[in-house]
Amino acid sequence: MYDCVYPTRTARFGNALVPEGSLALKNKSFADDYQPIDAHCTCSTCRNYTRAYLHTVATNEAVASSLITVHNVAYQLDLMRSIQLSIKEDRFPAFVQKFFSIRHPDGHYPEWVIQALDKVNITLLHNSDSQSNKLDIAGSDHIGQDGIKV
């Protein structure tokens, strides 16, 4: 899903990573959206810039890719910290289930994901089987990108 250039390459095309997938900030729907990329993110981009501003600069200013990259790297770091913590706390399968229920709220998971996770004994839950569609991707220290601890 992620590699070393993913946060910058994604940002270059105006896409910001969020728990639900990504936001295509070049889309007109963000022209009047004055919230940060992610309300729970504490990166400098989310603290100082709105989706509307990023939409405006994403189409014609190189600075947009730098600002979105800052957010995307922060998102990935928080996600990796959360994965590490879920492993240490012996709740990684639940973390994976919650992650995918947020990414695919309709419960239609890609078949290759289902098969790959099945090989490591992780069964994806249907959305109705999940208690909450919140995911703490920053660990237990504080509220993560979009919610509470699994």
Coordinates of C-alpha atoms in Angstrom, one line a residue:
M1 CA 0.0 0.0 0.0
Y2 CA 2.8 2.5 0.9
D3 CA 6.3 2.8 -0.2
C4 CA 9.1 5.4 0.4
V5 CA 7.9 7.8 -2.3
Y6 CA 4.2 7.4 -1.7
P7 CA 3.6 10.5 0.5
T8 CA 5.4 12.8 -1.9
R9 CA 4.2 11.3 -5.2
T10 CA 0.6 11.4 -3.9
A11 CA 1.0 15.0 -2.7
R12 CA 2.4 16.0 -6.1
F13 CA -0.9 15.1 -7.6
G14 CA -2.8 17.0 -4.9
N15 CA -3.9 14.0 -2.9
A16 CA -3.8 14.0 0.9
L17 CA -3.8 10.8 2.9
V18 CA -6.7 10.3 5.4
P19 CA -8.0 7.3 7.3
E20 CA -10.8 6.9 4.7
G21 CA -8.3 6.8 1.8
S22 CA -7.2 10.1 0.2
L23 CA -8.6 13.5 -0.6
A24 CA -8.2 14.7 -4.1
L25 CA -7.7 18.4 -3.1
K26 CA -7.7 19.5 -6.7
N27 CA -11.4 18.6 -6.9
K28 CA -13.8 21.6 -7.0
S29 CA -15.6 20.2 -4.0
F30 CA -12.8 21.5 -1.8
A31 CA -13.0 25.1 -3.1
D32 CA -15.1 26.2 -0.2
D33 CA -14.1 23.7 2.4
Y34 CA -12.4 25.6 5.3
Q35 CA -11.5 22.7 7.5
P36 CA -8.0 21.2 7.7
I37 CA -7.2 18.1 5.7
D38 CA -7.8 16.1 8.9
A39 CA -9.3 17.7 12.0
H40 CA -7.4 15.3 14.3
C41 CA -4.0 15.7 12.7
T42 CA -1.5 17.9 14.4
C43 CA 0.9 18.5 11.5
S44 CA 1.8 22.0 10.6
T45 CA -0.2 21.8 7.4
C46 CA -3.4 20.9 9.2
R47 CA -2.8 23.5 11.9
N48 CA -2.2 26.3 9.4
Y49 CA -4.0 25.6 6.1
T50 CA -7.5 24.8 5.0
R51 CA -8.6 22.4 2.3
A52 CA -9.9 25.4 0.4
Y53 CA -6.4 27.1 0.4
L54 CA -4.7 23.8 -0.6
H55 CA -7.3 23.4 -3.4
T56 CA -6.5 26.8 -4.7
V57 CA -2.7 26.3 -4.7
A58 CA -2.8 22.6 -5.7
T59 CA -3.6 23.4 -9.3
N60 CA -0.9 26.0 -9.9
E61 CA 1.6 26.4 -7.1
A62 CA 4.5 24.0 -6.3
V63 CA 4.2 24.9 -2.6
A64 CA 1.1 22.8 -2.4
S65 CA 2.9 19.5 -2.9
S66 CA 5.3 20.5 -0.1
L67 CA 2.4 21.3 2.3
I68 CA 0.5 18.2 1.4
T69 CA 3.7 16.1 1.7
V70 CA 4.2 17.4 5.3
H71 CA 0.7 16.1 6.1
N72 CA 1.1 12.8 4.3
V73 CA 4.4 12.0 6.0
A74 CA 2.8 12.9 9.4
Y75 CA -0.2 10.6 8.5
Q76 CA 2.1 7.7 7.7
L77 CA 4.3 8.2 10.8
D78 CA 1.1 8.2 13.0
L79 CA -0.1 5.1 11.2
M80 CA 3.2 3.2 11.7
R81 CA 3.2 4.2 15.4
S82 CA -0.3 2.9 15.8
I83 CA 0.6 -0.4 14.0
Q84 CA 3.6 -0.8 16.3
L85 CA 1.5 0.0 19.4
S86 CA -1.2 -2.4 18.4
I87 CA 1.4 -5.2 18.0
K88 CA 2.9 -4.4 21.4
E89 CA -0.6 -4.4 23.0
D90 CA -1.5 -7.7 21.2
R91 CA -4.4 -6.1 19.3
F92 CA -3.0 -6.0 15.8
P93 CA -5.8 -8.1 14.1
A94 CA -8.4 -5.8 15.6
F95 CA -6.4 -2.8 14.4
V96 CA -6.3 -4.2 10.9
Q97 CA -10.1 -5.0 10.9
K98 CA -10.8 -1.4 12.1
F99 CA -8.4 0.1 9.5
F100 CA -10.2 -1.7 6.6
S101 CA -13.7 -1.0 7.9
I102 CA -12.8 2.7 7.7
R103 CA -11.2 2.4 4.3
H104 CA -14.1 0.3 3.0
P105 CA -17.2 1.4 5.0
D106 CA -19.5 -0.6 2.6
G107 CA -17.7 -3.8 3.6
H108 CA -16.6 -4.6 0.1
Y109 CA -13.0 -5.4 0.6
P110 CA -10.7 -6.1 -2.3
E111 CA -10.5 -9.9 -2.8
W112 CA -6.6 -9.8 -2.7
V113 CA -6.8 -8.1 0.7
I114 CA -9.1 -10.8 2.1
Q115 CA -6.9 -13.6 0.8
A116 CA -3.7 -12.0 2.0
L117 CA -5.0 -11.4 5.5
D118 CA -6.5 -14.9 5.6
K119 CA -3.0 -16.2 5.2
V120 CA -2.0 -14.6 8.4
N121 CA -5.2 -15.5 10.2
I122 CA -6.8 -12.1 10.2
T123 CA -10.5 -12.2 9.1
L124 CA -12.0 -8.9 8.0
L125 CA -15.2 -8.1 9.8
H126 CA -18.3 -6.8 7.9
N127 CA -19.0 -3.2 8.8
S128 CA -22.0 -4.3 10.9
D129 CA -19.7 -6.5 13.0
S130 CA -17.6 -3.5 14.0
Q131 CA -18.4 -1.5 17.1
S132 CA -17.2 1.8 15.8
N133 CA -15.7 3.2 12.7
K134 CA -13.0 5.1 14.6
L135 CA -9.3 4.3 14.5
D136 CA -6.6 5.7 16.7
I137 CA -3.7 5.9 14.3
A138 CA -1.5 7.8 16.7
G139 CA -1.4 5.3 19.6
S140 CA -2.8 5.6 23.0
D141 CA -1.1 8.8 24.0
H142 CA -3.7 11.0 22.3
I143 CA -6.5 10.9 19.8
G144 CA -5.2 9.9 16.4
Q145 CA -5.9 11.0 12.9
D146 CA -9.6 10.2 13.1
G147 CA -10.7 8.8 16.4
I148 CA -10.4 6.5 19.3
K149 CA -8.3 3.5 20.3
V150 CA -9.4 0.2 18.9

